[in-house]
CSV table of C-alpha atoms and ligand atoms in Angstrom, one decimal:
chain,number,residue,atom,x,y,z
X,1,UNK,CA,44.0,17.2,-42.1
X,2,UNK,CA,45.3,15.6,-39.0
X,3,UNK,CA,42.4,17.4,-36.8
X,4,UNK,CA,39.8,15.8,-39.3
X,5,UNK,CA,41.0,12.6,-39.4
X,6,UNK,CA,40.7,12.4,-35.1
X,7,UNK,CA,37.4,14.1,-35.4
X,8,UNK,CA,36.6,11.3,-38.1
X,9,UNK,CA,37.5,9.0,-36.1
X,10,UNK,CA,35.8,9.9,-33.0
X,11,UNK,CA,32.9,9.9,-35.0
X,12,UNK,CA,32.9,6.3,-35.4
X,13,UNK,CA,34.0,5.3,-32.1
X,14,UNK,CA,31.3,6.6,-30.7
X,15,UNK,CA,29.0,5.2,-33.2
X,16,UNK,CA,30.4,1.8,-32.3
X,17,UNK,CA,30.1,2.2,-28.7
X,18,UNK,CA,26.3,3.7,-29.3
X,19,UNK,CA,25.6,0.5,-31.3
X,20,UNK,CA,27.4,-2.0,-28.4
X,21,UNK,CA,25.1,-0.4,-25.5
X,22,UNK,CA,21.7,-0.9,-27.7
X,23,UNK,CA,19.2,-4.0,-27.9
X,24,UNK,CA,16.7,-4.7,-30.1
X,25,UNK,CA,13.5,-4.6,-28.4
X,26,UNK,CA,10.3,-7.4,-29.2
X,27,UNK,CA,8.5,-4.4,-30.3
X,28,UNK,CA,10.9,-4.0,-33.2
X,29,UNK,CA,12.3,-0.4,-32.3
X,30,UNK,CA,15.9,-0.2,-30.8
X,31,UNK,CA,16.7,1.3,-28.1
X,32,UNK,CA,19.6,1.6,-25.4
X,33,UNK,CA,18.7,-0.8,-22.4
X,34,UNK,CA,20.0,1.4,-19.3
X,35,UNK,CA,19.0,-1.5,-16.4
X,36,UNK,CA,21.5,-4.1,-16.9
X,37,UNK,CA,23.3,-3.9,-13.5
X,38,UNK,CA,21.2,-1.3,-12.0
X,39,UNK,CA,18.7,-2.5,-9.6
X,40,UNK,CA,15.5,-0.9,-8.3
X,41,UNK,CA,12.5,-1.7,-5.0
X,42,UNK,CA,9.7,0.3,-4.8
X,43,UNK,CA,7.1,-0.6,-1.9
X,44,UNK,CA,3.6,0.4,-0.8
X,45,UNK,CA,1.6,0.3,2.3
X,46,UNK,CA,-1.9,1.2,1.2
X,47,UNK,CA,-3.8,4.1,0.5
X,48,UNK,CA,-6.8,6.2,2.1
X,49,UNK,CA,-7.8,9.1,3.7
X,50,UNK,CA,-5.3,10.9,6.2
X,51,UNK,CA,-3.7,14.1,6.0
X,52,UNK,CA,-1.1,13.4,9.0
X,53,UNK,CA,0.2,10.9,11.7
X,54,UNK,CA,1.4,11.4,15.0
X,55,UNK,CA,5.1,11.5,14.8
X,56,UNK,CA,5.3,8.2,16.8
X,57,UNK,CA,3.4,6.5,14.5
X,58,UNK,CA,5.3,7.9,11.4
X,59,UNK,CA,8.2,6.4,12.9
X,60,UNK,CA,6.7,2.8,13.1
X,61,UNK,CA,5.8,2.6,9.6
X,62,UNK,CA,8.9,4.6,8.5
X,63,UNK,CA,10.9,2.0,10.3
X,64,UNK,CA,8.8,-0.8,9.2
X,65,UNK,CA,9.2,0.2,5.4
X,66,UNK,CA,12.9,0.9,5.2
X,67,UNK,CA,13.2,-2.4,6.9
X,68,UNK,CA,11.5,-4.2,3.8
X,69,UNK,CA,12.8,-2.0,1.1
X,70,UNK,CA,16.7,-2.8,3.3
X,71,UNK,CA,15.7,-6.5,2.7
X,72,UNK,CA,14.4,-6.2,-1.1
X,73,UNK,CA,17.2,-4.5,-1.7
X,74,UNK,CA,19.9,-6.9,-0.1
X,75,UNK,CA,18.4,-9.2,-2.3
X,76,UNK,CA,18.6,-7.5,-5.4
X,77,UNK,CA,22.0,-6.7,-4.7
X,78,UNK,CA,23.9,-9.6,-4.3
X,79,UNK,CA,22.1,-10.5,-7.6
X,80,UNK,CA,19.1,-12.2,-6.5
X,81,UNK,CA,16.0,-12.4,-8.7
X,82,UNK,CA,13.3,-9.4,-8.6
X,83,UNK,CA,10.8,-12.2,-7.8
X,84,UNK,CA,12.4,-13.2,-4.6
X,85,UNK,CA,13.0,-9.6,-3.6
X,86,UNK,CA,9.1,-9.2,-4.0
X,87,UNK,CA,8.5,-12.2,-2.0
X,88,UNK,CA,10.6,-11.5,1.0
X,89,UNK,CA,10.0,-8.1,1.6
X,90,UNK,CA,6.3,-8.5,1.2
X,91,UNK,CA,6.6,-11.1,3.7
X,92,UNK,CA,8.3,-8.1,6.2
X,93,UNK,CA,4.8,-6.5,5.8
X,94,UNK,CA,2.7,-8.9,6.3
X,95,UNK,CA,4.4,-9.6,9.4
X,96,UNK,CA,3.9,-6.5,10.9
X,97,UNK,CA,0.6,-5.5,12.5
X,98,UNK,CA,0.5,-2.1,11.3
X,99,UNK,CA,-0.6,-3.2,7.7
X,100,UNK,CA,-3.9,-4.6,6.6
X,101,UNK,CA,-2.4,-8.0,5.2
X,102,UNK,CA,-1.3,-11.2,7.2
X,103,UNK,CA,-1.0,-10.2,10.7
X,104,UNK,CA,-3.5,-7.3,10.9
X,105,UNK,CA,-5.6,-8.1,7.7
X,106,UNK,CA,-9.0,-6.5,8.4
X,107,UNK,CA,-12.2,-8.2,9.1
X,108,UNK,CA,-15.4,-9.1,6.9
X,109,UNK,CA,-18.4,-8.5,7.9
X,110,UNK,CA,-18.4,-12.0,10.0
X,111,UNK,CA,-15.7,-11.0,11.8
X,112,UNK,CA,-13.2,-13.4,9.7
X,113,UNK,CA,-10.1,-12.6,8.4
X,114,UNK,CA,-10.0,-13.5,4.3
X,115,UNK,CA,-7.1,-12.7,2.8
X,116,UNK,CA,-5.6,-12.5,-1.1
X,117,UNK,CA,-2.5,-11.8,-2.6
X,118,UNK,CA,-0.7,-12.7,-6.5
X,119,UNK,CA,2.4,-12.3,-7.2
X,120,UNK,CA,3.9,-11.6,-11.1
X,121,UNK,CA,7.3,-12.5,-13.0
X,122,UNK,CA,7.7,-9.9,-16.1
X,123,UNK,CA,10.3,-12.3,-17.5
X,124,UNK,CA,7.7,-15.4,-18.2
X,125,UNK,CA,4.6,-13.6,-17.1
X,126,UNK,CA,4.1,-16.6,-15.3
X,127,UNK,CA,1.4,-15.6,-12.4
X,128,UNK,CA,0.5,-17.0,-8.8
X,129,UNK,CA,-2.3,-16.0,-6.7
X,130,UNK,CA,-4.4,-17.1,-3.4
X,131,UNK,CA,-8.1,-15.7,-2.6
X,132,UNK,CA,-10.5,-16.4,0.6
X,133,UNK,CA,-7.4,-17.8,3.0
X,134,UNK,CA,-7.5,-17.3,6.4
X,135,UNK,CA,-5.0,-19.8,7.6
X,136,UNK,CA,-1.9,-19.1,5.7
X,137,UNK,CA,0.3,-16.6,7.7
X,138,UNK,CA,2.1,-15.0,4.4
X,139,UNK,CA,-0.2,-15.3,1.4
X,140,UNK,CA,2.0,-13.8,-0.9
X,141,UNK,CA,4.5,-16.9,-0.4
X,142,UNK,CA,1.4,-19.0,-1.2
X,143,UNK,CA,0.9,-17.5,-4.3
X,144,UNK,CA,4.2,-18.2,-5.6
X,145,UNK,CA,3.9,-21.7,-4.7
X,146,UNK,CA,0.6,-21.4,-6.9
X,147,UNK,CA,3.1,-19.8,-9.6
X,148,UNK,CA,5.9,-22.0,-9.4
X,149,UNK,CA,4.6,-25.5,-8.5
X,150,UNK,CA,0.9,-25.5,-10.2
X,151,UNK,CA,-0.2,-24.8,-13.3
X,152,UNK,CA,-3.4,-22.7,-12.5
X,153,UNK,CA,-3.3,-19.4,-11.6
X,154,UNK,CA,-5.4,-18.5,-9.0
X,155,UNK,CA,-6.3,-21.2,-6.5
X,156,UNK,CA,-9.1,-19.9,-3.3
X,157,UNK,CA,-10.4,-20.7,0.0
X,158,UNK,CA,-9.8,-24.2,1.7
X,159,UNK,CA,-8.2,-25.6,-1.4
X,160,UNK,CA,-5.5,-23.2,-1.9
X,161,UNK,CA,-5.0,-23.7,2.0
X,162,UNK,CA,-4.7,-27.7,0.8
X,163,UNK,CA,-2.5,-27.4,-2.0
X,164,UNK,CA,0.1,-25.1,-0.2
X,165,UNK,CA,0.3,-26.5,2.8
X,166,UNK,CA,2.0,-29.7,1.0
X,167,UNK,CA,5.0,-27.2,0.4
X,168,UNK,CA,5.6,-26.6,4.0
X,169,UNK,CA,3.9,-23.2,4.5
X,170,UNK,CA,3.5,-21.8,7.6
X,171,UNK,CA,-0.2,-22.2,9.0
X,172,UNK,CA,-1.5,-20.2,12.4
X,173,UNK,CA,-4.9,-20.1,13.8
X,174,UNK,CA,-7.3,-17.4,13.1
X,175,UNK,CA,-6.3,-15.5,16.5
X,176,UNK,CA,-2.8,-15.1,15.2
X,177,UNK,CA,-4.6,-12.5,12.3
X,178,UNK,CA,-6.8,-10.6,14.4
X,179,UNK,CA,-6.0,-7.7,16.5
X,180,UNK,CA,-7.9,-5.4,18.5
X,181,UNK,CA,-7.7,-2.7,16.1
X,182,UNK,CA,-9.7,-4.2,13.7
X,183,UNK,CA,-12.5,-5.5,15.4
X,184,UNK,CA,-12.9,-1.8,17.2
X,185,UNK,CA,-12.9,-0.7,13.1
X,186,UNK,CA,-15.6,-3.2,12.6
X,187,UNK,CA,-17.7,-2.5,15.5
X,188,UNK,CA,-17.6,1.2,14.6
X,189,UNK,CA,-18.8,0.3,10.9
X,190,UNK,CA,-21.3,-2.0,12.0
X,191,UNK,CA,-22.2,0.0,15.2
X,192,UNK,CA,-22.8,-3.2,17.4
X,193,UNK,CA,-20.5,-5.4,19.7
X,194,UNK,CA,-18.8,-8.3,16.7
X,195,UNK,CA,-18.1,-11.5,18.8
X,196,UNK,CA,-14.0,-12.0,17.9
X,197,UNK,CA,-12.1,-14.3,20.1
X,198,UNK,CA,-8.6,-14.0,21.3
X,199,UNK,CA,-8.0,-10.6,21.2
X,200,UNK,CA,-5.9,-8.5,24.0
X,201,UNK,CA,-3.1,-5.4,24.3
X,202,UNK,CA,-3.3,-2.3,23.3
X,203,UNK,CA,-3.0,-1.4,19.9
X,204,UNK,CA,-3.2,2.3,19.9
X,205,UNK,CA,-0.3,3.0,18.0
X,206,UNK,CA,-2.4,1.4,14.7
X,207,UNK,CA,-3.9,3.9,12.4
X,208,UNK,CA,-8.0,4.3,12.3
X,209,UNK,CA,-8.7,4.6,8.6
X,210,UNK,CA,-10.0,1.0,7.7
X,211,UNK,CA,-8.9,1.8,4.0
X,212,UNK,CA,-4.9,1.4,4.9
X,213,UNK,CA,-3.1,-0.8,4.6
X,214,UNK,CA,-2.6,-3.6,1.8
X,215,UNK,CA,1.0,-3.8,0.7
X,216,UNK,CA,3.1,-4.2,-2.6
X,217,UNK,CA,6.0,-4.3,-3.9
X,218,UNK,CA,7.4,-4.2,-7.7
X,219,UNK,CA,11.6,-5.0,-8.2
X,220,UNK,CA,14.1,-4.6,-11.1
X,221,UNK,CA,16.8,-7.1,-10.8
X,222,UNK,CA,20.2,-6.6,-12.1
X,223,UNK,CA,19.4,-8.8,-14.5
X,224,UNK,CA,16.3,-6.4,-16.1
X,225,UNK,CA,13.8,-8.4,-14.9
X,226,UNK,CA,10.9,-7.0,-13.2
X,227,UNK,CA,8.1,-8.8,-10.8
X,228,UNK,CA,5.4,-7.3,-9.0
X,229,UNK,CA,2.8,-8.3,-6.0
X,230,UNK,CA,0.2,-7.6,-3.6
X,231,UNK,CA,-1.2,-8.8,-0.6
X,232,UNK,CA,-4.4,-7.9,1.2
X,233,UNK,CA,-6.6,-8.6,3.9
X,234,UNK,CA,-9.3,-6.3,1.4
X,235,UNK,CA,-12.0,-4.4,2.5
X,236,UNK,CA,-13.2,-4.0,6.2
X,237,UNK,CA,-16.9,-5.3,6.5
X,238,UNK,CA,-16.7,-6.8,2.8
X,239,UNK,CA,-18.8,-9.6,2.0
X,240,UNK,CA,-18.1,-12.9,3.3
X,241,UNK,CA,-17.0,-14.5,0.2
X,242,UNK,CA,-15.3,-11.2,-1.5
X,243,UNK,CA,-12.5,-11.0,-3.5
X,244,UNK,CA,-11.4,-7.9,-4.6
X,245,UNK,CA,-8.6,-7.0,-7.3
X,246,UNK,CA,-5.4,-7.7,-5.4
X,247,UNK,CA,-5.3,-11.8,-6.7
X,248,UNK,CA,-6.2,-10.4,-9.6
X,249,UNK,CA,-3.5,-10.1,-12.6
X,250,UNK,CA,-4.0,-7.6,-14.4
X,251,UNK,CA,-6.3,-5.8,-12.0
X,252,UNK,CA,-4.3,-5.2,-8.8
X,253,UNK,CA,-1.0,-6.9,-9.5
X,254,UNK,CA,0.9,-6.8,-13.4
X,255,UNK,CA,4.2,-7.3,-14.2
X,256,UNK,CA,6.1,-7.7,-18.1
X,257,UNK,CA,9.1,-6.8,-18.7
X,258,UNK,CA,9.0,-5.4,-21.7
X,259,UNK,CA,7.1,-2.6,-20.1
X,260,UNK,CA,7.0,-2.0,-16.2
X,261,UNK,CA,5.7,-3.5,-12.7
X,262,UNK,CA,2.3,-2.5,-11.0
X,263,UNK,CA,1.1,-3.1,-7.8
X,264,UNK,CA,-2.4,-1.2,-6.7
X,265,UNK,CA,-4.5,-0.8,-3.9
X,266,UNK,CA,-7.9,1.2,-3.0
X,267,UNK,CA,-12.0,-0.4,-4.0
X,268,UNK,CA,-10.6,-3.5,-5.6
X,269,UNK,CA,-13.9,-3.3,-7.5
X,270,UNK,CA,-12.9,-0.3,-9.5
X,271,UNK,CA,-9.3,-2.1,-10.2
X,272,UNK,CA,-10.8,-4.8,-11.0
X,273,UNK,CA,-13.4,-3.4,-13.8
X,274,UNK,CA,-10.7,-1.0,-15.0
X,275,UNK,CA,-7.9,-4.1,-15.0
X,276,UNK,CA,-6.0,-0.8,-13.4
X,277,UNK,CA,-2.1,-2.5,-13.4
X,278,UNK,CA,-2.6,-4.0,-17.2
X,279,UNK,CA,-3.8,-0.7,-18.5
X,280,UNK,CA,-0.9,0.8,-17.7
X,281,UNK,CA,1.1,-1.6,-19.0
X,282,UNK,CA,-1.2,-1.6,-22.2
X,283,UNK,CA,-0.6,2.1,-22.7
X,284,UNK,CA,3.2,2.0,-22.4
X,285,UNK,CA,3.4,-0.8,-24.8
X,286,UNK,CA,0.9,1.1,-27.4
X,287,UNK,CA,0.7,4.2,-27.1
X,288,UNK,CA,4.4,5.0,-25.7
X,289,UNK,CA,3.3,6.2,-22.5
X,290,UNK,CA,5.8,7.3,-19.9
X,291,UNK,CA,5.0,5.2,-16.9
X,292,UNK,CA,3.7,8.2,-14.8
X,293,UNK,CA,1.4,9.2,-17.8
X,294,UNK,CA,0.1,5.8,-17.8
X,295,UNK,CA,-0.6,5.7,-14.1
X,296,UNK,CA,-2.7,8.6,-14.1
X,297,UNK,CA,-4.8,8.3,-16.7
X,298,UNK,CA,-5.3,4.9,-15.5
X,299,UNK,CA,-6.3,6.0,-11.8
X,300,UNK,CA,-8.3,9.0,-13.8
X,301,UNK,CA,-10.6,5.6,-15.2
X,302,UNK,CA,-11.0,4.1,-11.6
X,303,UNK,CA,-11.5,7.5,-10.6
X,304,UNK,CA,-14.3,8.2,-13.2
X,305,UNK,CA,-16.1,5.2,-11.9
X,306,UNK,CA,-16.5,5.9,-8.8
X,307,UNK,CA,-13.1,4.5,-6.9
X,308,UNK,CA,-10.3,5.7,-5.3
X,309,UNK,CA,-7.3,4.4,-4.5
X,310,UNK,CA,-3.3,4.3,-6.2
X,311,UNK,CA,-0.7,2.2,-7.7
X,312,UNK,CA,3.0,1.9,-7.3
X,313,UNK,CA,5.4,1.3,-10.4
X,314,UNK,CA,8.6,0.8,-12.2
X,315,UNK,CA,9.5,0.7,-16.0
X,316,UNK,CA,12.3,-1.7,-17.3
X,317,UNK,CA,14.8,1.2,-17.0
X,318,UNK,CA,14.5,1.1,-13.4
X,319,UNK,CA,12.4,4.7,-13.6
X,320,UNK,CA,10.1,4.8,-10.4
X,321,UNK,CA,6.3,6.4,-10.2
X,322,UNK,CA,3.3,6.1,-8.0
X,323,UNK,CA,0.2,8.0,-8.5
X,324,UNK,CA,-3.1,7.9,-6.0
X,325,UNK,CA,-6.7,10.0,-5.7
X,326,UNK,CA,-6.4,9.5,-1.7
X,327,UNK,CA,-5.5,11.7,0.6
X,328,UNK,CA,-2.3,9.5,1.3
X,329,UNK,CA,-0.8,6.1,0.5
X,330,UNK,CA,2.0,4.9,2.3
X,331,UNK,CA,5.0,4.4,-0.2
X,332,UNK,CA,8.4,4.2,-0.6
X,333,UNK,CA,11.6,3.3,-2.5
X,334,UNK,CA,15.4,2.4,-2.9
X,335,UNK,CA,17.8,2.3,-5.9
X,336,UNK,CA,21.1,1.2,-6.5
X,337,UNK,CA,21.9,4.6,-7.1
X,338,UNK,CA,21.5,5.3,-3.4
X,339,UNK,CA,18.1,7.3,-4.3
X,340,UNK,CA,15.5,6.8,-1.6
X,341,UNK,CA,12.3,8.0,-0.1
X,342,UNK,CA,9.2,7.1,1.8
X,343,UNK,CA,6.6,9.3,1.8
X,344,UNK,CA,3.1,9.2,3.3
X,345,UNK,CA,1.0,12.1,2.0
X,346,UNK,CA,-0.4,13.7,-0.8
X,347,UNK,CA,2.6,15.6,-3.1
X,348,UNK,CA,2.1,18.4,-5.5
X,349,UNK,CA,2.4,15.8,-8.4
X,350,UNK,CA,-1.1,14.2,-7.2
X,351,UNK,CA,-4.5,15.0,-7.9
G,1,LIG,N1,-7.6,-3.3,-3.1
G,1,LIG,C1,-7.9,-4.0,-1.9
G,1,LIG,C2,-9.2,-4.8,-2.1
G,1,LIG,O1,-10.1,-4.2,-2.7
G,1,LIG,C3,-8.0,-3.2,-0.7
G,1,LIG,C4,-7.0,-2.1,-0.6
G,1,LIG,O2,-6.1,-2.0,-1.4
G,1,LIG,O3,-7.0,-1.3,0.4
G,1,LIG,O4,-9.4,-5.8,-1.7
């Protein structure tokens, strides 16, 4: 009797503490939040098509992503907002010359440097985004001024430049973009001399594939709250005047927190007719799709078009997934588990 009574009563202590842990979701259907207090970063460097890298170049980006995942996730830690994490550390690579966003952004076919770049919070889904700037050395802290102190959406060109620089942004001169790099890319693709001024040194040690290199980030905070963004200098030789699906939310850069984060990159055109990140989101919120079942049949509909390219990701329980049709995309994450990894190349769980 006494056995039955403590197994009784197990019974409904355990009930009780099931009951404590759960939360009633918008959707209606319960079910047990696991990411208070966890926290999750996962980054991306661009995607194209290259099957390896000298070692010393593996070691620059390597070094270059654990450096912005180390400052995403300092952020996240000490219980900063998923938002600012996605700021900062986006702002690590577009600093760095080896990506194809701020410092580095590739050319048009003018020889200017136009870049984009959104940024998402899943709490509010309030959005920011730039397009067309060529002044504004982190676009991605642009776009949050966009989200935070505007109430449009997506401001371009010379009045985006305006409206941010009001907020103190950091401006450089066209020169400050361009590297030597690029404007050998763009001579190649054009096959004649392009007239780019102030370019010297010897960039070498930067990658030839013209399709690397735009950057994202999506964060959990401890808080469940998820943000995403993007920043890009877009295509090599595009169309002066382009904008492809990186300032675009719901195309290259989604984020809600009722289902996941989603930052993209490959032909923004593809994204951008697809809405690539929203779908994702679309077909975890109605059709119960795991987030890595989502990402591929969504690059499978970019892929069916004609476009190639991948997506990084995290759901709202702080699960991780990336998916691409390239041969590689630079990518990587941390978790305050102590789980991390950067990869560059094509895994068995790719196409
Ligand atoms: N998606 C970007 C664009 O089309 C480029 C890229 O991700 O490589 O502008």
């Amino acid at each position: 009797m006494k056995k039955l009574n403590l197994i009784l009563l197990t019974f409904l202590l355990t009930l009780f503490a099931c009951q404590e842990s759960s939360v009633e979701t918008s959707t209606g259907s319960t079910e047990k939040d696991q990411s208070i207090g966890k926290f999750a970063i996962v980054i991306h460097g661009g995607a194209g098509y290259i099957k390896s890298l000298p070692p010393e170049q593996e070691k620059l980006y390597k070094e270059k992503m654990n450096e912005a995942l180390e400052k995403g996730c300092q952020i996240l830690k000490t219980g900063g907002s998923a938002i600012d994490a996605v700021e900062k550390t986006i702002n690590i690579l577009e600093n760095s010359p080896l990506f194809n966003a701020g410092k580095g952004a590739v050319l048009n076919n003018l020889g200017q440097v136009e870049m984009d770049a959104s940024i998402m919070d899943g709490k509010t889904l309030n959005a920011g985004a730039v397009a067309g700037v060529h002044h504004i050395k982190n676009p991605i802290s642009a776009a949050r001024i966009v989200m935070d102190s505007s109430k449009h959406v997506l401001l371009c060109g010379d009045g985006a430049e305006q409206f941010v620089k009001k907020y103190g942004i950091e401006m450089k001169n066209p020169e400050y973009f361009i590297i030597e790099k690029r404007v050998k890319q763009l001579e190649k693709i054009q096959g004649k001399k392009v007239a780019v001024n102030g370019i010297k040194g010897n960039f070498n040690q930067y990658i030839d594939d013209h399709k690397f290199g735009t950057v994202g980030c999506v964060a959990l905070d401890k808080n469940g709250n998820i943000a995403a963004g993007t920043s890009t200098g877009g295509l090599m030789n595009k169309k002066y005047g382009r904008i492809g699906d990186s300032p675009i939310i719901g195309a290259g850069t989604y984020a809600n927190n009722e289902t996941c984060g989603i930052s993209c990159t490959g032909t923004g055109e593809y994204f951008i007719r697809t809405l690539a990140a929203h779908t994702v989101s679309e077909l975890m919120k109605y059709k119960k799709y795991s987030l890595d079942k989502a990402q591929k049949e969504s690059i499978m509909q970019v892929q069916k078009l004609g476009g190639d390219g991948g997506m990084i990701g995290l759901d709202k329980n702080g699960n991780i997934s990336w998916f691409f049709n390239t041969e590689g995309m630079f990518r990587g994450f941390k978790k305050s588990t102590g789980e991390t990894k950067i990869e560059f190349y094509k895994q068995k769980n790719n196409l």
